[in-house]
Coordinates of C-alpha atoms and ligand atoms in Angstrom, one line a residue:
X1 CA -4.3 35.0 -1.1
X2 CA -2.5 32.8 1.0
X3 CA -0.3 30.1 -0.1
X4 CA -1.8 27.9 3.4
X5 CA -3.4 24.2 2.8
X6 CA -7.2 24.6 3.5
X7 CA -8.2 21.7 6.0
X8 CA -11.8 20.1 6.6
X9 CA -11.7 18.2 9.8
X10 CA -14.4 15.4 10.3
X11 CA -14.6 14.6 13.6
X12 CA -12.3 17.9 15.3
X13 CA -13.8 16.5 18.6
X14 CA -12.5 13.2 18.9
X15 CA -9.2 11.9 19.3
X16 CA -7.9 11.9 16.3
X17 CA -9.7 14.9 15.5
X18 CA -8.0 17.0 18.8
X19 CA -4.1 15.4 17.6
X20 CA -4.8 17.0 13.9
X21 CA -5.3 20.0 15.3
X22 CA -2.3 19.7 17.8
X23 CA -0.4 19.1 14.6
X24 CA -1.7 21.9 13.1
X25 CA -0.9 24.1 15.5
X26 CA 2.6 23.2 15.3
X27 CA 2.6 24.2 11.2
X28 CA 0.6 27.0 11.2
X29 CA 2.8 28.2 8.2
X30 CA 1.4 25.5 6.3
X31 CA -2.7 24.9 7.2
X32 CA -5.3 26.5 7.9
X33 CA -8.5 24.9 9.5
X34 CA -11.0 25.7 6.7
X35 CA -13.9 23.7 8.7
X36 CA -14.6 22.2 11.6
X37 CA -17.2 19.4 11.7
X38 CA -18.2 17.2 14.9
X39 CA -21.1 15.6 16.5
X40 CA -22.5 17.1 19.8
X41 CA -19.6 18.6 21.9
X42 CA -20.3 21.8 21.7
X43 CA -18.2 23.3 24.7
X44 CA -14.7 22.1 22.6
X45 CA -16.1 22.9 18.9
X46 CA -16.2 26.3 20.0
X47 CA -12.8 26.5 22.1
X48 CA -11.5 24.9 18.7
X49 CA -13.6 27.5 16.8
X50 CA -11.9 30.3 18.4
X51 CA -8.1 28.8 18.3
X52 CA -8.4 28.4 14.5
X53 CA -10.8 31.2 13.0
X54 CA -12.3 28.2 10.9
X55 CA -14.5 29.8 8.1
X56 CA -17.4 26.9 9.3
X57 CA -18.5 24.7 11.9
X58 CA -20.9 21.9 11.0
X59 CA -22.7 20.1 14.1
X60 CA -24.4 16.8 14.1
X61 CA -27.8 18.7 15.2
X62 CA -30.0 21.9 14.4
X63 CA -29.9 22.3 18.6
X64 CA -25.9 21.6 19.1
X65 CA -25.3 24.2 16.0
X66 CA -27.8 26.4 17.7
X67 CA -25.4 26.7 20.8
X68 CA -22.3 26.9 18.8
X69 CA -23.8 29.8 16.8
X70 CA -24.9 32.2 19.6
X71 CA -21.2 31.5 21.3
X72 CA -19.6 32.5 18.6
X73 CA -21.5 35.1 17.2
X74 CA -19.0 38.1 17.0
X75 CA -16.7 36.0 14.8
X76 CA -16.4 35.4 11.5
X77 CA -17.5 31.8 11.6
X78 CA -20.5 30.5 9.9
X79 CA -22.1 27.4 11.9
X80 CA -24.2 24.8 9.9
X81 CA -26.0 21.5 11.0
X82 CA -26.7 18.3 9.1
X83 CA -25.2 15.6 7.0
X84 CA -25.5 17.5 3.1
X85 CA -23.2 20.5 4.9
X86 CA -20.6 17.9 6.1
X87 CA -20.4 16.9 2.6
X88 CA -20.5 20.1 1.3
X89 CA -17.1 21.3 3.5
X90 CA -15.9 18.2 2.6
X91 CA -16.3 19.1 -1.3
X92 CA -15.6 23.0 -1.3
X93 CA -14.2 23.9 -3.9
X94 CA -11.3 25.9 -1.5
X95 CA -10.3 22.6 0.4
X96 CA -7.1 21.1 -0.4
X97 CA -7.6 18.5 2.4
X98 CA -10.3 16.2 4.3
X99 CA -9.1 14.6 7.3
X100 CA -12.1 11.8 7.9
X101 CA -12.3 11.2 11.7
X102 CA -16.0 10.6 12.2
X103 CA -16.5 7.3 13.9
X104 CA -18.2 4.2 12.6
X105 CA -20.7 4.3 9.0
X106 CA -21.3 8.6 9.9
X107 CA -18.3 9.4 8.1
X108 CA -19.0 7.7 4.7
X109 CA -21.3 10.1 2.6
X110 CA -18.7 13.1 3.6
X111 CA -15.3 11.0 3.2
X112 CA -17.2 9.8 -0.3
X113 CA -17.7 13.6 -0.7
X114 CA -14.1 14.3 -0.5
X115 CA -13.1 11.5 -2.5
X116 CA -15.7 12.6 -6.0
X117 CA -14.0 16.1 -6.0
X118 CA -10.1 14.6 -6.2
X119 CA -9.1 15.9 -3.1
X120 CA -6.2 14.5 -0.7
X121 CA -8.3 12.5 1.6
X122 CA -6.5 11.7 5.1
X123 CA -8.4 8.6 6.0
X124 CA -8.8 7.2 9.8
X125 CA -12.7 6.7 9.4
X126 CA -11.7 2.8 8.3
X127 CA -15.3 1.8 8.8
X128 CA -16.5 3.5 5.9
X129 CA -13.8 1.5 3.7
X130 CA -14.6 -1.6 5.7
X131 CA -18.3 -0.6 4.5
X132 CA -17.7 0.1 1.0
X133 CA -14.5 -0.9 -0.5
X134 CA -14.2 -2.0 -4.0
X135 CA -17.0 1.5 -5.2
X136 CA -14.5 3.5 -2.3
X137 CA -11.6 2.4 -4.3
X138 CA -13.0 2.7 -7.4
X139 CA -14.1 6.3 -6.9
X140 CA -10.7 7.1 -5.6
X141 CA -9.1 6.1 -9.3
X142 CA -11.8 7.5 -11.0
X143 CA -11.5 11.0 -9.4
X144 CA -7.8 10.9 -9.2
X145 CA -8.1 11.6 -5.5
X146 CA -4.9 11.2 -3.0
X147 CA -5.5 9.0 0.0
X148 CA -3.1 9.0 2.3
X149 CA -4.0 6.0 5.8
X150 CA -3.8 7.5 8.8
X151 CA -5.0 4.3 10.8
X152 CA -1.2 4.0 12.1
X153 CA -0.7 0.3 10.8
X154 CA -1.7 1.5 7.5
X155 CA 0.3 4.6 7.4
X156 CA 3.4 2.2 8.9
X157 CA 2.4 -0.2 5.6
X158 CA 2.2 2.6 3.5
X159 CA 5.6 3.9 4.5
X160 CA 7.5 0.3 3.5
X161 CA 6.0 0.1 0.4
X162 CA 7.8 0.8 -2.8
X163 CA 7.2 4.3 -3.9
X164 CA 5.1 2.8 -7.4
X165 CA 2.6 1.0 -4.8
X166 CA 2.3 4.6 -3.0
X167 CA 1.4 6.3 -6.2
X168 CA -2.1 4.4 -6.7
X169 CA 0.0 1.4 -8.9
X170 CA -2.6 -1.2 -8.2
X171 CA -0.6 -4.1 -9.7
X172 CA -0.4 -7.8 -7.5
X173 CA 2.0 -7.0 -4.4
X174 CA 3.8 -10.3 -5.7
X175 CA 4.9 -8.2 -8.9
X176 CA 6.5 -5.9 -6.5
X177 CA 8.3 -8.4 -5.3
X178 CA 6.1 -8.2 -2.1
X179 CA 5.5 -11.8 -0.4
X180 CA 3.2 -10.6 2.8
X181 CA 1.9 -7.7 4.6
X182 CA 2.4 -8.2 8.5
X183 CA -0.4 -5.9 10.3
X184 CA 0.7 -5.9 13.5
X185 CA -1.5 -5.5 16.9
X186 CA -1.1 -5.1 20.9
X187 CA -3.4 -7.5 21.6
X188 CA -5.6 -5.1 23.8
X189 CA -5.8 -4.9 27.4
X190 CA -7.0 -8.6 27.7
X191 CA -4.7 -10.0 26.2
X192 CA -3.3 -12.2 29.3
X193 CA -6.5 -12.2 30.7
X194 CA -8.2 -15.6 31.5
X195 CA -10.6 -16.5 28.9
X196 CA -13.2 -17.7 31.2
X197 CA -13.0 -14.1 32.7
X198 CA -14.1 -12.3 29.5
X199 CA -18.2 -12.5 30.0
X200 CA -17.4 -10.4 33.1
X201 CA -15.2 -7.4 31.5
X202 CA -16.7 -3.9 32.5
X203 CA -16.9 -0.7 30.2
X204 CA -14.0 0.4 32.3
X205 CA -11.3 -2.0 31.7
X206 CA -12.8 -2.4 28.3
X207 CA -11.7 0.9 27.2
X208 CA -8.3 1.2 29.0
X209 CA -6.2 0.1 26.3
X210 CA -2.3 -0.5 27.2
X211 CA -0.9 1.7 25.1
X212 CA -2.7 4.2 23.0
X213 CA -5.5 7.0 23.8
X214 CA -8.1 6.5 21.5
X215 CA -12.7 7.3 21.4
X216 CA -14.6 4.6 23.3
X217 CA -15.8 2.2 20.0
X218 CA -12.4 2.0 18.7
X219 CA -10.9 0.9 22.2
X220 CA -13.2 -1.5 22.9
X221 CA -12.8 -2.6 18.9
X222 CA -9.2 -3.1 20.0
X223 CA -10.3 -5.0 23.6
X224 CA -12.8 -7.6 21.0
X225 CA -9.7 -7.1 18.4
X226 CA -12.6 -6.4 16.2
X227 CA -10.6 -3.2 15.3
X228 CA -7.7 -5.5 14.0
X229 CA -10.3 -7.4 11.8
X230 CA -11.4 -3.8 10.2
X231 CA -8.2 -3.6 10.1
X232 CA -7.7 -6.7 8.3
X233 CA -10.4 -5.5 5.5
X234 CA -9.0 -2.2 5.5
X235 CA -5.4 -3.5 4.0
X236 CA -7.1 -5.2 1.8
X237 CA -8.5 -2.6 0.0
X238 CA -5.8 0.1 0.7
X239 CA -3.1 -2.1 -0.9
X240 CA -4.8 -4.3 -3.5
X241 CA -4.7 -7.5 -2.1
X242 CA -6.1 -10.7 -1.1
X243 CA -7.1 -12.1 2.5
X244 CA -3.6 -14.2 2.1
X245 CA -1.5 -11.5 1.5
X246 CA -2.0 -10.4 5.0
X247 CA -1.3 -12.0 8.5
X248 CA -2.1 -10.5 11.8
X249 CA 1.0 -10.5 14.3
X250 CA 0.8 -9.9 18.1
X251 CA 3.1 -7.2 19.2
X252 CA 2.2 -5.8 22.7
X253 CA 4.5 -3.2 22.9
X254 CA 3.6 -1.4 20.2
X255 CA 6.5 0.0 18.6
X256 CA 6.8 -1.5 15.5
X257 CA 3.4 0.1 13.6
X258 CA 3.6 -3.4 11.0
X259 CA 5.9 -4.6 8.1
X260 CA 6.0 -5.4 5.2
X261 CA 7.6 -8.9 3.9
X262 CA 9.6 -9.1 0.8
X263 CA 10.8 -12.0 -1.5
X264 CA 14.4 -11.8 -0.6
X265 CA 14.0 -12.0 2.7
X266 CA 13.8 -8.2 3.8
X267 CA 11.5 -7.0 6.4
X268 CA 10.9 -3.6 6.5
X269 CA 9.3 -2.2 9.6
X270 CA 7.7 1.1 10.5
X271 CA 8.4 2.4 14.4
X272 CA 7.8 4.7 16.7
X273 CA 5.8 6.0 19.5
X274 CA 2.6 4.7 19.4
X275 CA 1.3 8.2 19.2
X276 CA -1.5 9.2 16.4
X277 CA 0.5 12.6 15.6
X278 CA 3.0 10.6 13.6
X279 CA 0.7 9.2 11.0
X280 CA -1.6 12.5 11.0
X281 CA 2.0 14.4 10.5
X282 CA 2.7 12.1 7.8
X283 CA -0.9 12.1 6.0
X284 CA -0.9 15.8 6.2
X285 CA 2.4 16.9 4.7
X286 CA 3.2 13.8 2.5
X287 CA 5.7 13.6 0.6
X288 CA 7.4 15.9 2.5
X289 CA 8.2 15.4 6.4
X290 CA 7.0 17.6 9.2
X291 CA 6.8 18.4 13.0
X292 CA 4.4 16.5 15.1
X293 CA 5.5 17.0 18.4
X294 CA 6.2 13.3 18.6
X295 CA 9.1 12.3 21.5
X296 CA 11.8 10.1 19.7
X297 CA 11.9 6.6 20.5
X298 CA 15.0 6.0 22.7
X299 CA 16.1 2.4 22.5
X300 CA 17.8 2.0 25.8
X301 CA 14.2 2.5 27.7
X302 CA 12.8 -0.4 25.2
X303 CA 12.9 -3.7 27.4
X304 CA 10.2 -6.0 25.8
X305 CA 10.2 -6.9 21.9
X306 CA 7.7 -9.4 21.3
X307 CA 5.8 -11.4 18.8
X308 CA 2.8 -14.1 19.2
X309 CA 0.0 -15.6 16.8
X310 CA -3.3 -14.3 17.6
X311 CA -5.4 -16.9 19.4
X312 CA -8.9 -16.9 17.4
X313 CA -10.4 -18.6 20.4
X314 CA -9.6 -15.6 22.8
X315 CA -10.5 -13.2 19.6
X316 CA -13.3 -14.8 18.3
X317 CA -14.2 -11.1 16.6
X318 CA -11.0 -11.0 14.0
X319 CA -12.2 -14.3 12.8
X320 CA -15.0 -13.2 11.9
X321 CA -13.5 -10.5 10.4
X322 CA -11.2 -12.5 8.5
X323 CA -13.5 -14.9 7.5
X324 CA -16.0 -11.9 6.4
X325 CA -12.9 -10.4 4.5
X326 CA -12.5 -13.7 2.1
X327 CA -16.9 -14.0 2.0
X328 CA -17.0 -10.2 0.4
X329 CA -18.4 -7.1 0.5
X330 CA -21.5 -7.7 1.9
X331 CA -20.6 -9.8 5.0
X332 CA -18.0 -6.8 5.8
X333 CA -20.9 -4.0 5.4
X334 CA -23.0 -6.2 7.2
X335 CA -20.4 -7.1 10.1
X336 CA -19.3 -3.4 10.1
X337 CA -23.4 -2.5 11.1
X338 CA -23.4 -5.2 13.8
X339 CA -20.2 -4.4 15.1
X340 CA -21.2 -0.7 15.9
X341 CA -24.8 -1.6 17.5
X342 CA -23.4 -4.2 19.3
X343 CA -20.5 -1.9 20.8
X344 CA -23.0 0.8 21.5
X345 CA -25.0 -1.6 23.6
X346 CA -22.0 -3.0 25.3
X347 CA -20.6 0.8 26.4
X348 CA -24.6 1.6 27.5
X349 CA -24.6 -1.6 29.6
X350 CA -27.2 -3.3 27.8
X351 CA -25.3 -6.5 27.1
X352 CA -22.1 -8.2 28.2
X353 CA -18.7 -8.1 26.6
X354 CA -18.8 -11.7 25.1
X355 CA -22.2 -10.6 23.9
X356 CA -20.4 -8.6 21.1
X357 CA -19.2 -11.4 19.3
X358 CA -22.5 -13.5 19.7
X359 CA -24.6 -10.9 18.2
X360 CA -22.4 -9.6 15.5
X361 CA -21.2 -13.3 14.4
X362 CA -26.1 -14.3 14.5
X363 CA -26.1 -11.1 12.6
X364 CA -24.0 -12.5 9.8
X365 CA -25.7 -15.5 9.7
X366 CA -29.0 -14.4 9.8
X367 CA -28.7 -11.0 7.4
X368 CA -29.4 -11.8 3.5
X369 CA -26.4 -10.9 1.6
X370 CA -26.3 -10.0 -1.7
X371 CA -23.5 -7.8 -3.9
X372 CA -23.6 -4.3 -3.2
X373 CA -22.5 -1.9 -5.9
X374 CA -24.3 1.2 -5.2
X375 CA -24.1 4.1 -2.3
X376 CA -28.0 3.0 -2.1
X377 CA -27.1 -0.6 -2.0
X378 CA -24.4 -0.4 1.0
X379 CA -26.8 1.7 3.0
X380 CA -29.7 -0.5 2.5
X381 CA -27.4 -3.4 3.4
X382 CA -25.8 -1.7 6.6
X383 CA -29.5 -1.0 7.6
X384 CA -30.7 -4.3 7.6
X385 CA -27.7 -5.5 9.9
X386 CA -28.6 -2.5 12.5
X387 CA -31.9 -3.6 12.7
X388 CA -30.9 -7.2 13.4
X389 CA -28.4 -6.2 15.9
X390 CA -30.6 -4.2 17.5
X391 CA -33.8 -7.2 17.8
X392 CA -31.5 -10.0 18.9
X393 CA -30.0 -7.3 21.4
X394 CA -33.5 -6.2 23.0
X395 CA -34.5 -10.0 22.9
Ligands
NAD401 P1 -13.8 9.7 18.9 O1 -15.0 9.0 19.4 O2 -12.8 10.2 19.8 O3 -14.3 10.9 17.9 C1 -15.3 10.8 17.0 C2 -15.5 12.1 16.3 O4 -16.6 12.0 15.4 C3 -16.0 13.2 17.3 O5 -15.5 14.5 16.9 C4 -17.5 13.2 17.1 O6 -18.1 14.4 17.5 C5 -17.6 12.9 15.7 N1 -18.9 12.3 15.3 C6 -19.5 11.2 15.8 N2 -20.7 10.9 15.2 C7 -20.8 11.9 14.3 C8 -21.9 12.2 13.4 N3 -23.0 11.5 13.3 N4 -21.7 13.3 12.6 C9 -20.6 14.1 12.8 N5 -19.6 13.9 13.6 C10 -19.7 12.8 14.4 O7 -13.2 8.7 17.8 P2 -11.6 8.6 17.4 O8 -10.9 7.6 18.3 O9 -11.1 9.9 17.1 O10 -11.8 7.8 16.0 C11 -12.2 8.4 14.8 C12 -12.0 7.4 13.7 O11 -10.6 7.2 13.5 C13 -12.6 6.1 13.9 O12 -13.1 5.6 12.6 C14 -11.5 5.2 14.3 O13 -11.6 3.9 14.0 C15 -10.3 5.9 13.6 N6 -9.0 5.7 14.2 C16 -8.8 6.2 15.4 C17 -7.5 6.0 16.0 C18 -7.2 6.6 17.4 O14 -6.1 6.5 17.8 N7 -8.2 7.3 18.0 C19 -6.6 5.3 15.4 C20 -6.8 4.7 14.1 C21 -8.1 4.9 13.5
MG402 MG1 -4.9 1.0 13.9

């Protein structure tokens, strides 16, 4: 028996899903890739299949885990298909750790899975805690799971936190002697950009954000600053707080990951590159510190160090977010649903960039909310806001 963490990866194909692995690869004393789990990219689950000996693959279809099978049929790997066998890897009874990095509401029911057996949960997937938070939460406590952010704000937070607030302590940040969280944010690429410009944004410079590498809906989440509103909701729920305990601050550069405000004056920041191996580093080999392949920061090529107040009428999206934040859970499930269909249409073409706000801001409006304290309940609710979306965008 080997004395190697056994890793789930939800999402191996995407970005964050392709640095874990980088990461892994570099501490290969420590993991081992006990399953791989993506959506349809066959051609790099199966390179990643044959790097890392997994002892499963689970696709998002029978036909994608078809493919995947016959390639790697003289290994040892077994390939499965569906959502039950995601949440299945994702509560094995041999997995020490789930890293959840499916995008958008896919990655709930196996992140959830993780979460009921107690197991350390690396979480990037913030829509399903944007989706659920107070039953997410609550399940966490209740199962004495370990979850660790990997959104790199949150991980930044989580670093400058006193080490009782790290351990699950859920006491008032104010007893802590905690006066504000400052979640920090580039901006995206528009940030300059003339407002009266913004109906004509393309797919292309939608997703070329300044400085980090990220999947398409998260990028253009960070263009709307939608991401910074999940973001927003996300804080809120990681670090027991309120919608005032938090304030969004412009930082284009980047360095500084956020802060974290205390009583006597102190700021403590978190920096570094803004490269997603940090936080996954961090996440995976907590509380200890490990190799991520990360390039220091060097000081002398820093030139910039700035700081602005995000202008709501250029990100009409994180005030929506914010307001949704303070309404409650269902306005955040609900703006969550939107948000996605909304984003899909936008990278398909079928609407405009400004349409992204209009529809998500009529779907809040328009959807019936009502408290949500069941799996059922969520689902139902996120539903309702995808078909919505998904009238006023075919109108
Ligand atoms: P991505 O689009 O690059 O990758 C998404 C992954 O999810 C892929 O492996 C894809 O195959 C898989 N997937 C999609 N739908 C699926 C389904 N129905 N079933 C199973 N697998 C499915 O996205 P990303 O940029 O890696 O982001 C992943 C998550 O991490 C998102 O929630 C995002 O908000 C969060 N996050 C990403 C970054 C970043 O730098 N990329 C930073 C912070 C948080
Ligand atoms: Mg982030």
């Amino acid at each position: 028996m080997s004395d190697k963490q056994n890793l789930v990866i939800l999402g191996s194909t995407g970005s964050i899903g392709t640095s874990t692995l980088d990461v892994v690869e570099r501490n290969q004393a420590r993991y081992q890739v006990f399953a791989l789990v993506a959506g349809r990219n066959v051609q790099l689950v199966i390179e990643q299949a044959l790097t890392h000996q997994p002892r499963y693959v689970v696709m998002g279809s029978e036909d994608a885990a078809k493919e995947v099978s016959a390639a790697l049929s003289t290994s040892q790997t077994e390939v499965l298909n569906g959502m039950q066998a995601m949440c299945d890897m994702a509560a094995h009874p041999d997995v020490d750790i789930v890293m959840s990095a499916i995008v958008g509401a896919a990655g709930l029911l196996p992140t959830l899975a993780a979460v009921e057996q107690g197991k350390k949960v690396l979480l990037a997937n913030k829509e399903s805690l944007v989706m659920s938070g107070q039953l997410f939460m609550d399940k966490v406590k209740r199962h004495g799971a370990t979850l660790l952010p990997i959104d790199s704000e949150h991980n930044a937070i989580f670093q400058c936190l006193p080490g009782s607030l790290q351990n699950g302590d859920s006491t008032a940040l104010a007893a802590q002697g905690i006066r504000k969280i400052l979640l920090t944010g580039s901006g995206g690429p528009f940030l300059t950009r003339a407002t009266d410009t913004l109906a004509d944004v393309t797919v292309a410079e939608a997703v070329a954000h300044p400085n980090w590498s990220m999947g398409q809906k998260i990028s253009v989440d960070s263009a709307t600053m939608m991401n910074k509103g999940l973001e927003f909701v996300e804080a809120k729920w990681l670090f027991h707080c309120q919608a005032d305990d938090i304030e969004v601050v412009i930082h284009p550069q980047s360095m500084i990951h956020s802060m974290v405000q205390y009583i006597d004056g102190s700021v403590i920041a978190q920096m570094g590159q803004p490269d997603m191996r940090t936080p996954i580093a961090y996440g995976l080999a907590y509380p200890e510190r490990i190799e991520a392949g990360v390039k220091p920061l060097d000081f002398a090529d820093i030139v910039d160090f700035t700081f602005t107040k995000p202008d709501f009428n250029r990100y009409p999206n994180l005030k929506l977010a914010i307001d949704a934040c303070r309404s409650g859970q269902s306005a955040t499930t609900t703006l969550n649903a939107a948000n996605e269909i909304a984003v899909a249409a936008f990278l398909s073409e079928q609407i405009g960039f400004c349409d992204i706000y209009r529809i998500n801001a009529e779907v809040l409006e328009r959807c019936h909310l009502e408290p949500l304290h069941s799996v059922d309940a969520i689902m139902a609710q996120d539903a309702q806001a995808r078909r919505l979306a998904r009238e006023l965008i075919s109108k």
